[in-house]
Coordinates of C-alpha atoms in Angstrom, one line a residue:
M27 CA 4.4 -28.2 -42.1
S28 CA 3.8 -27.5 -38.4
D29 CA 5.7 -24.2 -38.2
A30 CA 3.6 -21.1 -38.0
A31 CA 5.8 -19.4 -40.6
S32 CA 8.5 -20.9 -42.7
Q33 CA 12.1 -19.6 -42.5
N34 CA 11.9 -17.6 -45.7
G35 CA 8.9 -15.6 -44.5
T36 CA 6.2 -17.1 -46.7
A37 CA 2.9 -18.0 -45.0
S38 CA 2.2 -21.5 -44.0
Q39 CA -1.2 -23.2 -44.0
Y40 CA -1.6 -22.3 -40.3
D41 CA -0.8 -18.5 -40.5
A42 CA -3.4 -15.8 -40.6
A43 CA -1.1 -13.9 -42.8
G44 CA 2.4 -14.7 -44.1
Q45 CA 5.4 -12.5 -43.4
N46 CA 5.3 -11.1 -46.9
G47 CA 1.6 -10.2 -46.6
T48 CA 0.3 -13.1 -48.6
A49 CA -3.1 -14.3 -47.3
S50 CA -3.5 -17.9 -46.3
Q51 CA -6.6 -20.1 -46.6
Y52 CA -7.9 -18.9 -43.2
D53 CA -7.6 -15.1 -44.0
A54 CA -10.8 -13.1 -43.4
A55 CA -10.0 -11.1 -46.5
G56 CA -7.9 -11.7 -49.5
T57 CA -5.5 -9.2 -50.9
N58 CA -8.1 -7.5 -53.1
G59 CA -11.4 -8.9 -52.2
T60 CA -13.4 -11.3 -50.1
A61 CA -11.8 -14.5 -48.9
R62 CA -13.2 -17.9 -49.7
P63 CA -12.7 -21.0 -47.5
N64 CA -10.3 -22.5 -50.1
G65 CA -8.1 -19.4 -50.0
T66 CA -9.1 -18.0 -53.4
A67 CA -10.2 -14.4 -53.3
S68 CA -13.1 -12.7 -55.1
T69 CA -12.0 -9.6 -56.9
N70 CA -15.5 -8.2 -57.1
G71 CA -17.1 -9.4 -53.9
A72 CA -18.7 -6.1 -53.2
S73 CA -20.8 -6.2 -56.3
A74 CA -21.5 -9.9 -56.5
P75 CA -24.9 -11.2 -55.3
G76 CA -24.8 -11.9 -51.6
G77 CA -21.5 -10.0 -51.3
P78 CA -22.2 -8.5 -47.8
Q79 CA -23.4 -11.8 -46.5
R80 CA -20.4 -13.6 -47.9
R81 CA -18.0 -11.1 -46.4
A82 CA -19.7 -11.4 -43.0
S83 CA -19.5 -15.2 -43.3
A84 CA -15.8 -15.0 -44.2
L85 CA -15.1 -12.7 -41.3
A86 CA -16.9 -14.9 -38.9
S87 CA -15.1 -18.0 -40.3
G88 CA -11.8 -16.1 -40.1
A89 CA -12.4 -15.1 -36.5
L90 CA -13.3 -18.6 -35.5
G91 CA -10.2 -20.0 -37.3
L92 CA -8.1 -17.4 -35.5
M93 CA -9.6 -18.4 -32.1
R94 CA -9.0 -22.1 -32.9
R95 CA -5.4 -21.6 -33.8
H96 CA -4.8 -19.4 -30.7
W97 CA -7.2 -21.3 -28.4
I98 CA -5.1 -21.0 -25.2
A99 CA -4.8 -17.2 -25.6
S100 CA -8.5 -17.0 -26.6
A101 CA -9.5 -18.9 -23.4
L102 CA -7.4 -16.6 -21.3
L103 CA -8.8 -13.5 -22.9
T104 CA -12.3 -14.8 -22.3
A105 CA -11.5 -15.4 -18.7
G106 CA -9.9 -12.0 -18.4
L107 CA -13.0 -10.4 -20.0
V108 CA -15.4 -12.1 -17.6
L109 CA -13.4 -11.0 -14.6
R110 CA -13.4 -7.4 -15.8
I111 CA -17.2 -7.5 -16.4
L112 CA -17.6 -8.8 -12.9
T113 CA -15.4 -6.0 -11.5
L114 CA -17.5 -3.4 -13.3
M115 CA -20.6 -4.9 -11.9
A116 CA -19.3 -5.1 -8.3
Y117 CA -18.3 -1.5 -7.7
H118 CA -20.0 1.5 -9.2
P119 CA -19.0 4.0 -10.4
A120 CA -15.3 3.2 -9.7
I121 CA -12.9 2.9 -6.8
V122 CA -11.8 6.4 -5.8
Y123 CA -8.4 6.4 -4.1
I124 CA -6.6 9.1 -2.1
D125 CA -4.4 10.1 -5.0
S126 CA -7.5 10.2 -7.3
L127 CA -8.2 13.6 -5.9
K128 CA -5.0 14.9 -7.5
Y129 CA -6.4 14.2 -11.0
V130 CA -10.2 14.7 -10.4
Y131 CA -10.0 17.8 -8.2
D132 CA -6.4 19.1 -8.8
A133 CA -5.6 18.5 -5.1
W134 CA -1.9 18.8 -4.0
P135 CA -0.9 20.4 -7.4
G136 CA 2.5 19.4 -8.7
S137 CA 3.0 16.5 -6.4
D138 CA 2.8 14.0 -9.3
P139 CA 3.0 14.1 -13.1
V140 CA -0.2 15.5 -14.7
G141 CA -0.3 13.3 -17.8
Y142 CA -3.2 11.2 -16.5
K143 CA -5.5 14.2 -16.5
I144 CA -5.5 14.2 -20.3
P145 CA -7.3 10.9 -20.9
L146 CA -9.3 11.3 -17.7
R147 CA -10.8 14.6 -18.8
L148 CA -11.4 13.4 -22.3
I149 CA -13.4 10.4 -20.9
L150 CA -15.2 12.5 -18.3
A151 CA -16.4 14.9 -21.1
V152 CA -18.6 12.1 -22.5
G153 CA -19.1 9.8 -19.4
D154 CA -18.5 9.4 -15.7
L155 CA -15.9 7.6 -13.5
G156 CA -17.6 4.3 -14.5
T157 CA -16.7 5.1 -18.1
V158 CA -13.1 5.7 -17.0
A159 CA -13.1 2.3 -15.3
L160 CA -14.5 0.6 -18.4
V161 CA -11.9 2.2 -20.7
Q162 CA -9.1 1.1 -18.3
H163 CA -10.4 -2.5 -18.2
L164 CA -10.4 -2.5 -22.0
L165 CA -6.9 -1.1 -21.9
G166 CA -5.8 -4.0 -19.7
L167 CA -7.2 -6.4 -22.3
A168 CA -5.4 -4.5 -25.1
I169 CA -2.1 -4.7 -23.2
A170 CA -2.5 -8.5 -23.1
V171 CA -3.3 -8.7 -26.8
T172 CA -0.3 -6.5 -27.7
I173 CA 2.1 -8.6 -25.7
Y174 CA 0.8 -11.8 -27.3
V175 CA 1.1 -10.4 -30.8
V176 CA 4.6 -9.2 -30.2
M177 CA 5.6 -12.6 -28.8
I178 CA 4.2 -14.3 -31.9
R179 CA 5.8 -11.8 -34.3
R180 CA 9.2 -12.4 -32.6
G181 CA 8.8 -16.2 -33.3
A182 CA 7.7 -17.5 -29.9
P183 CA 5.4 -20.5 -29.9
R184 CA 1.8 -19.8 -29.1
W185 CA 1.8 -21.6 -25.7
L186 CA 4.6 -19.3 -24.6
G187 CA 2.7 -16.3 -25.8
A188 CA -0.3 -17.4 -23.8
L189 CA 2.0 -17.9 -20.7
A190 CA 3.2 -14.4 -21.1
I191 CA -0.3 -12.8 -20.9
A192 CA -1.9 -15.0 -18.3
P193 CA -0.8 -12.8 -15.3
V194 CA -2.0 -9.5 -16.7
L195 CA -5.3 -11.0 -17.6
L196 CA -6.0 -13.0 -14.4
D197 CA -4.2 -11.2 -11.6
A198 CA -6.8 -9.7 -9.2
Y199 CA -4.4 -6.9 -8.2
Q200 CA -4.3 -5.8 -11.9
L201 CA -8.1 -5.9 -12.0
Q202 CA -8.4 -3.7 -8.9
A203 CA -5.9 -1.2 -10.3
E204 CA -7.8 -1.0 -13.6
H205 CA -11.0 -0.2 -11.6
M206 CA -9.3 2.5 -9.6
I207 CA -9.1 6.2 -10.8
M208 CA -5.3 6.1 -11.0
P209 CA -2.7 6.2 -13.8
D210 CA -1.2 2.8 -13.2
V211 CA -2.7 0.9 -16.1
W212 CA -1.9 3.8 -18.4
F213 CA 1.7 3.6 -17.3
E214 CA 1.7 -0.1 -18.1
A215 CA 0.2 0.6 -21.5
M216 CA 2.9 3.1 -22.3
I217 CA 5.6 0.7 -21.4
V218 CA 4.1 -2.1 -23.5
A219 CA 3.4 0.3 -26.4
G220 CA 7.0 1.5 -26.4
L221 CA 8.4 -2.0 -26.3
A222 CA 5.9 -3.3 -28.9
V223 CA 6.9 -0.5 -31.4
I224 CA 10.6 -1.3 -30.9
L225 CA 10.1 -5.0 -31.4
W226 CA 7.4 -4.9 -34.1
Q227 CA 9.8 -5.6 -37.0
R228 CA 11.8 -8.8 -37.1
T229 CA 14.9 -6.7 -37.5
P230 CA 14.3 -3.5 -35.6
S231 CA 14.7 -0.4 -37.7
L232 CA 16.2 2.9 -36.4
R233 CA 12.9 4.6 -37.1
M234 CA 10.9 2.2 -35.0
I235 CA 13.4 2.3 -32.2
V236 CA 13.2 6.1 -32.1
I237 CA 9.4 6.0 -32.0
G238 CA 9.4 3.4 -29.3
S239 CA 11.9 5.3 -27.2
A240 CA 9.8 8.5 -27.5
I241 CA 6.8 6.6 -26.2
L242 CA 8.8 5.3 -23.3
G243 CA 10.0 8.8 -22.6
A244 CA 6.4 10.1 -22.6
S245 CA 5.5 7.6 -19.9
I246 CA 7.0 10.1 -17.3
G247 CA 3.8 12.0 -17.7
L248 CA 2.0 9.2 -15.9
R249 CA 4.7 8.1 -13.4
Q250 CA 8.0 9.8 -12.7
A251 CA 9.6 6.3 -12.6
G252 CA 9.3 6.3 -16.4
E253 CA 12.5 8.3 -16.5
I254 CA 14.5 5.1 -15.9
L255 CA 13.1 3.5 -19.1
I256 CA 15.9 5.2 -21.2
V257 CA 18.2 2.5 -19.7
P258 CA 16.6 -0.6 -21.3
A259 CA 16.2 1.3 -24.6
L260 CA 19.9 2.1 -24.6
I261 CA 20.9 -1.4 -23.7
F262 CA 18.8 -2.8 -26.5
A263 CA 20.3 -0.3 -29.0
A264 CA 23.8 -1.3 -28.0
A265 CA 23.0 -5.1 -28.1
L266 CA 21.8 -4.8 -31.7
G267 CA 25.5 -4.5 -32.7
G268 CA 26.4 -3.9 -36.3
G269 CA 29.6 -2.0 -35.7
W270 CA 30.5 0.9 -33.5
R271 CA 29.2 3.5 -35.9
K272 CA 25.8 1.9 -36.0
V273 CA 25.8 1.4 -32.2
L274 CA 26.7 5.0 -31.5
G275 CA 24.1 6.2 -34.0
G276 CA 21.4 4.0 -32.3
L277 CA 22.4 5.2 -28.8
G278 CA 22.2 8.9 -29.9
A279 CA 18.9 8.4 -31.6
V280 CA 17.4 6.7 -28.5
T281 CA 18.7 9.4 -26.2
G282 CA 17.5 12.2 -28.4
A283 CA 14.0 10.7 -28.8
F284 CA 13.6 10.1 -25.1
I285 CA 14.8 13.5 -24.1
L286 CA 12.6 15.2 -26.7
A287 CA 9.6 13.3 -25.3
V288 CA 10.5 14.4 -21.7
L289 CA 10.9 18.0 -22.8
L290 CA 7.6 18.0 -24.6
Y291 CA 5.8 16.7 -21.5
M292 CA 7.6 19.3 -19.3
S293 CA 6.5 22.0 -21.7
A294 CA 2.9 20.8 -21.5
S295 CA 3.2 20.6 -17.8
A296 CA 4.4 24.3 -17.7
E297 CA 1.2 25.3 -19.6
L298 CA -1.0 23.4 -17.1
T299 CA 0.8 24.1 -13.8
G300 CA 3.1 27.0 -14.5
H301 CA 6.2 24.9 -13.7
F302 CA 8.6 23.4 -16.2
R303 CA 9.2 20.1 -14.4
I304 CA 8.1 16.5 -14.1
S305 CA 6.8 16.9 -10.6
E306 CA 8.0 18.5 -7.3
S307 CA 7.7 15.4 -5.2
S308 CA 11.0 13.7 -6.0
N309 CA 12.8 15.0 -2.9
S310 CA 10.0 14.1 -0.5
L311 CA 9.6 10.6 -1.9
T312 CA 13.3 9.9 -1.7
Y313 CA 13.2 11.3 1.9
G314 CA 11.1 8.4 3.1
R315 CA 13.5 5.8 1.9
M316 CA 16.6 7.7 3.2
A317 CA 15.1 8.5 6.6
A318 CA 13.9 5.0 7.1
V319 CA 17.5 3.6 6.8
A320 CA 19.6 6.4 8.2
D321 CA 21.7 5.8 11.2
C322 CA 21.4 9.4 12.6
A323 CA 23.8 8.7 15.4
T324 CA 26.7 8.5 12.9
L325 CA 25.3 10.6 10.1
Q326 CA 27.1 14.0 9.7
L327 CA 24.6 16.7 9.1
P328 CA 24.4 20.5 9.4
A329 CA 22.5 21.5 12.5
V330 CA 19.6 23.0 10.5
E331 CA 19.0 19.5 8.9
R332 CA 19.2 17.5 12.1
P333 CA 15.4 17.7 12.8
L334 CA 14.9 15.7 9.7
C335 CA 16.3 12.6 11.4
P336 CA 13.5 10.4 12.6
T337 CA 13.4 8.5 15.9
A338 CA 13.6 4.7 16.0
V339 CA 9.9 4.5 16.5
Q340 CA 9.2 6.7 13.5
Q341 CA 11.6 4.7 11.3
A342 CA 9.7 1.5 12.1
K343 CA 6.6 3.1 10.5
G344 CA 8.3 2.9 7.1
P345 CA 9.0 5.1 4.1
D346 CA 5.3 5.7 3.3
W347 CA 4.6 7.1 6.8
L348 CA 7.7 9.2 6.7
D349 CA 6.8 10.6 3.4
H350 CA 3.1 11.4 4.0
N351 CA 2.0 11.4 7.6
A352 CA 1.4 14.8 9.2
D353 CA 3.4 13.8 12.3
S354 CA 6.5 12.8 10.3
P355 CA 9.7 14.9 10.7
L356 CA 9.3 15.9 7.0
K357 CA 5.9 17.5 7.6
T358 CA 6.6 19.1 11.0
Y359 CA 10.0 20.4 9.7
R360 CA 8.4 22.9 7.3
S361 CA 6.4 24.6 10.0
R362 CA 8.9 24.4 12.8
Y363 CA 11.9 25.9 11.2
T364 CA 12.5 29.1 9.2
L365 CA 14.6 28.6 6.0
E366 CA 16.4 31.9 5.8
G367 CA 20.1 31.4 5.2
S368 CA 19.6 27.6 4.7
P369 CA 21.8 25.9 2.2
G370 CA 20.2 26.2 -1.3
G371 CA 17.8 28.7 0.1
G372 CA 14.7 26.6 0.5
F373 CA 13.0 23.6 2.1
G374 CA 13.4 21.4 -0.9
A375 CA 17.2 22.1 -1.0
L376 CA 17.5 21.1 2.7
V377 CA 15.6 17.8 2.1
A378 CA 17.7 17.1 -1.0
H379 CA 20.9 17.7 1.0
F380 CA 19.7 15.3 3.7
N381 CA 18.9 12.6 1.2
K382 CA 22.3 13.0 -0.5
S383 CA 24.1 12.8 2.9
V384 CA 22.5 9.5 3.6
E385 CA 23.3 8.1 0.2
R386 CA 27.0 9.2 0.3
Q387 CA 27.7 8.3 3.9
Q388 CA 25.6 5.2 4.4
P389 CA 25.3 3.6 0.9
T390 CA 25.3 0.0 2.1
R391 CA 22.3 0.7 4.4
V392 CA 20.4 2.2 1.4
V393 CA 21.3 -0.6 -1.0
S394 CA 20.5 -3.4 1.5
A395 CA 17.1 -1.9 2.2
I396 CA 16.2 -1.7 -1.5
L397 CA 17.3 -5.3 -2.0
R398 CA 15.3 -6.5 0.9
D399 CA 12.2 -4.8 -0.5
G400 CA 13.0 -6.1 -4.0
I401 CA 12.8 -9.7 -3.1
K402 CA 9.4 -9.3 -1.5
L403 CA 7.9 -9.6 -5.0
F404 CA 8.9 -13.3 -5.0
A405 CA 7.2 -14.2 -1.7
V406 CA 4.8 -17.1 -1.8
S407 CA 2.0 -15.0 -0.3
R408 CA 1.0 -11.4 -0.5
I409 CA 1.3 -9.7 3.0
T410 CA 2.1 -6.4 4.5
S411 CA 5.6 -6.3 6.0
P412 CA 6.3 -3.9 8.9
G413 CA 6.6 -0.4 7.6
D414 CA 5.1 -1.1 4.2
T415 CA 2.0 0.6 2.7
P416 CA -1.0 -1.6 3.8
I417 CA -1.8 -4.1 1.1
W418 CA -5.5 -3.9 1.8
R419 CA -5.5 -0.7 -0.2
W420 CA -5.0 -2.8 -3.4
Q421 CA -7.5 -5.5 -2.5
F422 CA -11.1 -5.9 -3.3
Q423 CA -13.4 -5.2 -0.3
G424 CA -16.8 -6.6 0.6
N425 CA -18.1 -3.0 0.8
F426 CA -17.4 0.1 -1.2
P427 CA -13.8 1.0 -0.4
S428 CA -13.1 4.1 1.7
Y429 CA -9.6 5.5 2.5
L430 CA -9.9 7.6 5.7
P431 CA -9.6 10.4 6.2
Y432 CA -9.7 11.4 2.5
I433 CA -12.3 9.1 1.0
L434 CA -15.4 8.5 3.1
I435 CA -18.8 6.9 2.5
Q436 CA -21.5 8.9 4.3
H437 CA -25.2 8.9 3.9
H438 CA -25.0 6.7 0.7
A439 CA -22.6 9.2 -0.9
I440 CA -18.9 9.3 -1.7
V441 CA -17.4 12.2 0.4
V442 CA -13.9 13.5 -0.4
A443 CA -11.7 15.6 1.8
L444 CA -10.1 18.3 -0.3
P445 CA -7.0 20.1 1.1
Q446 CA -7.2 23.8 1.6
S447 CA -4.4 26.4 1.5
G448 CA -4.0 29.2 3.9
L449 CA -4.4 29.8 7.7
S450 CA -7.3 29.8 10.0
A451 CA -8.3 32.7 12.3
T452 CA -6.0 31.2 14.9
G453 CA -3.1 31.0 12.6
Q454 CA -3.2 27.3 12.1
P455 CA -3.2 25.6 8.6
L456 CA -6.7 25.1 7.3
G457 CA -8.0 21.5 7.5
P458 CA -9.5 19.6 4.6
K459 CA -12.9 20.6 3.3
L460 CA -15.5 17.7 3.0
E461 CA -17.4 17.6 -0.2
V462 CA -19.7 15.1 -1.8
L463 CA -18.3 13.7 -5.0
N464 CA -19.7 15.5 -8.0
P465 CA -22.9 13.7 -9.0
A466 CA -21.7 14.0 -12.6
Y467 CA -18.9 11.6 -11.8
G468 CA -21.3 8.7 -11.3
G469 CA -23.5 9.4 -8.3
A470 CA -23.9 7.3 -5.2
P471 CA -21.6 4.3 -4.5
Q472 CA -23.1 0.9 -5.3
V473 CA -21.9 -2.5 -4.5
D474 CA -23.1 -5.9 -5.7
Q475 CA -22.4 -7.8 -2.6
P476 CA -22.2 -11.4 -3.9
I477 CA -19.9 -10.3 -6.8
A478 CA -17.7 -8.2 -4.5
D479 CA -17.4 -11.1 -2.1
F480 CA -16.5 -13.4 -5.0
L481 CA -13.8 -11.0 -6.2
R482 CA -12.4 -10.7 -2.7
S483 CA -12.3 -14.4 -2.2
Y484 CA -10.7 -14.9 -5.6
Q485 CA -8.0 -12.4 -4.8
L486 CA -7.2 -13.5 -1.3
G487 CA -7.5 -17.2 -2.2
G488 CA -4.7 -17.1 -4.8
G489 CA -6.0 -15.1 -7.7
Y490 CA -2.7 -13.4 -8.2
T491 CA 0.6 -14.2 -9.8
P492 CA 2.6 -16.3 -7.3
G493 CA 6.0 -14.9 -6.3
P494 CA 7.9 -18.2 -7.1
L495 CA 6.5 -18.0 -10.7
L496 CA 7.7 -14.4 -11.0
A497 CA 11.1 -15.7 -9.7
L498 CA 11.1 -18.3 -12.4
F499 CA 10.3 -15.7 -15.0
T500 CA 13.1 -13.5 -13.7
L501 CA 15.6 -16.4 -13.9
A502 CA 14.5 -17.4 -17.4
G503 CA 14.6 -13.8 -18.5
L504 CA 18.1 -13.3 -17.2
I505 CA 19.5 -16.4 -18.9
G506 CA 17.7 -15.6 -22.1
S507 CA 19.1 -12.1 -22.1
L508 CA 22.6 -13.3 -21.5
L509 CA 22.3 -15.7 -24.5
V510 CA 22.1 -12.6 -26.7
F511 CA 25.8 -12.7 -26.7
A512 CA 26.0 -16.4 -27.7
R513 CA 25.8 -15.5 -31.4
R514 CA 27.3 -18.7 -32.6
R515 CA 24.8 -20.9 -30.7
L516 CA 21.7 -19.1 -32.0
T517 CA 20.3 -18.7 -35.5
P518 CA 19.5 -15.0 -36.5
E519 CA 15.8 -15.7 -35.9
R520 CA 16.5 -17.0 -32.4
R521 CA 18.8 -14.1 -31.6
Q522 CA 15.9 -11.8 -32.3
L523 CA 13.9 -13.7 -29.8
A524 CA 16.8 -13.2 -27.3
L525 CA 16.9 -9.5 -28.1
A526 CA 13.2 -9.2 -27.3
C527 CA 13.8 -11.1 -24.0
L528 CA 16.6 -8.7 -23.2
L529 CA 14.4 -5.6 -23.8
F530 CA 11.5 -6.9 -21.6
F531 CA 13.9 -8.1 -18.9
T532 CA 15.9 -5.0 -18.6
T533 CA 12.7 -2.9 -18.6
A534 CA 11.3 -5.0 -15.7
V535 CA 14.5 -4.7 -13.7
A536 CA 14.8 -0.9 -14.3
V537 CA 11.2 0.0 -13.5
L538 CA 11.0 -2.3 -10.4
A539 CA 14.3 -1.1 -9.1
I540 CA 13.5 2.6 -9.3
S541 CA 10.1 2.0 -7.7
D542 CA 11.7 0.1 -4.8
A543 CA 14.3 2.8 -4.5
F544 CA 11.5 5.1 -3.2
E545 CA 9.5 2.7 -1.2
F546 CA 8.0 -0.8 -1.5
T547 CA 4.3 -1.0 -2.2
W548 CA 2.4 -3.7 -4.0
R549 CA 0.9 -1.1 -6.3
Y550 CA 4.4 -0.3 -7.6
Q551 CA 5.0 -3.9 -8.4
L552 CA 2.2 -4.0 -11.0
P553 CA 4.6 -3.3 -14.0
A554 CA 6.1 -6.7 -13.2
L555 CA 3.0 -8.3 -14.7
V556 CA 3.6 -6.8 -18.1
T557 CA 7.4 -7.2 -18.3
L558 CA 8.6 -10.2 -16.3
P559 CA 6.2 -12.8 -17.7
P560 CA 7.0 -11.9 -21.4
A561 CA 10.7 -11.8 -20.5
G562 CA 10.5 -15.2 -18.9
A563 CA 8.5 -16.8 -21.7
L564 CA 10.9 -15.4 -24.3
G565 CA 13.8 -16.6 -22.2
I566 CA 12.3 -20.1 -22.1
G567 CA 11.9 -20.1 -25.9
V568 CA 15.6 -19.0 -26.2
L569 CA 16.7 -21.7 -23.8
I570 CA 14.9 -24.4 -25.7
A571 CA 16.3 -23.3 -29.0
F572 CA 19.8 -23.1 -27.4
V573 CA 19.6 -26.6 -26.0
R574 CA 18.3 -27.9 -29.4
K575 CA 21.1 -26.3 -31.2
S576 CA 23.7 -27.7 -28.7
R577 CA 22.4 -31.2 -29.0
G578 CA 22.5 -31.0 -32.8
R579 CA 18.9 -31.9 -33.3
A580 CA 18.5 -29.4 -36.1
P581 CA 21.1 -29.1 -38.9
A582 CA 22.5 -25.6 -39.3
G583 CA 20.5 -23.5 -41.7
T584 CA 17.3 -25.5 -41.4
V585 CA 16.0 -24.2 -38.0
S586 CA 12.6 -22.6 -38.7
E587 CA 11.4 -19.5 -36.9
R588 CA 9.2 -21.5 -34.6
A589 CA 10.4 -24.9 -33.5
P590 CA 7.8 -27.5 -34.7
E591 CA 7.6 -29.4 -31.3
L592 CA 7.2 -26.0 -29.5
A593 CA 4.3 -24.6 -31.5
A594 CA 0.8 -25.4 -30.5
P595 CA -0.8 -27.9 -33.0
A596 CA -3.0 -26.2 -35.4
K597 CA -6.0 -28.1 -36.8

């Protein structure tokens, strides 16, 4: 029997464990004792002579057997581990980015969700920034393992499971993000954790869907874009079917769990920051996108908002510049105009009204700009388009990275520029205060030049997920998702595969779309690595099963959970 699991759920000779929990001959431990190579279990292995040695031998044998059966995934994990070790060796203690100051020094309070501070402070209590980078690299490996396990549990063949995890393991942009003191990898982990919980059971239970939805809701504590993740959860709950009562119950449970998680985060944020909110940056972040596409010559605005309109030269600099640069209309507007009597009574209300005016009066300009940015993900090469955030920020450097004027390397030390509030003696806003990075965070910057050069060459020489491959994953994921509704053409097992494809695909579309709605940056495309490849791999599995069914190669009722010719041969 070449299937990994037979249709009735009993374990085959190649399974590590059967669906009903029965141990196979390769199990590391039997149901009540120590496993033996022939599959018989010792009930008193702990007290038998040589018990510990026998258990250790059985565990080693089981691990080797597991690696042999999943040899492609094992090879990819090994390669991913080596790359992460090299990254840790190349840059010490870690890459400190501009936004890292928000979490390490509480700079620009309230501008982003504060959830990342929780794991950051817990790790810094026992280590330094190098320890944080180590944990984040391990988290990257854990993400890959989780995706692979979910793929196999849903009935995907092992080679497709390996295909799904190759990007997150080998992509150099992922490696660089894991080594940076930023919440991106934690956001990816929350997405994968939520999807894994929802999909863990062959037939998803309401309880697991609720837990998974709550995890997805909690992801807003890491990136505000997580608020869009309620959409794929609702689509999945509706696609499960089972009658309108069951569908409505599932939709209500998903909504309640998601909102509860958001409210719990906002309550925790209120304790930390004094404000019951996700963050205060949503208006300003949307401004960059809206100002970049606005045709101010035809845009109808109150006179008090007219200074928010950028010039053509300013628009060419892109959303990121319009959002953050000190010379942008957004930044100069606050100091140039009094807000008394303004609509809504404040600066934020003025910016929000400007954004809504662009959305309502010039929607086609907004949508076309988002679509143009969205397709950049599928480009053959990774480049910086005019107006985009420079891609070099997410690339390995031959030296220790600096991000002027906020992160500097001076006198063999990492120097950070911390913002100050208040006015100087001349009435001007205070400039940033330069300060050497706290020695407790890891000390002086160190670079292993040969390894850093290798990582940079690897990344620039093609060590990333090609855009055309991501496009193929997207197409396969879309088709596999649509086949959810071809109930008569798929066995119940294969429909569960299609449902998993639907969940990963809609998650990818949702999180990438909301990210591009603010601005395009290669950093915000990273969630594609943990959503599109699994969606595409699952879609390929569904397509193969669909074609097999259409050609009548397998009689009805005899299709196993994993097609024999699809599964990697186990020996």
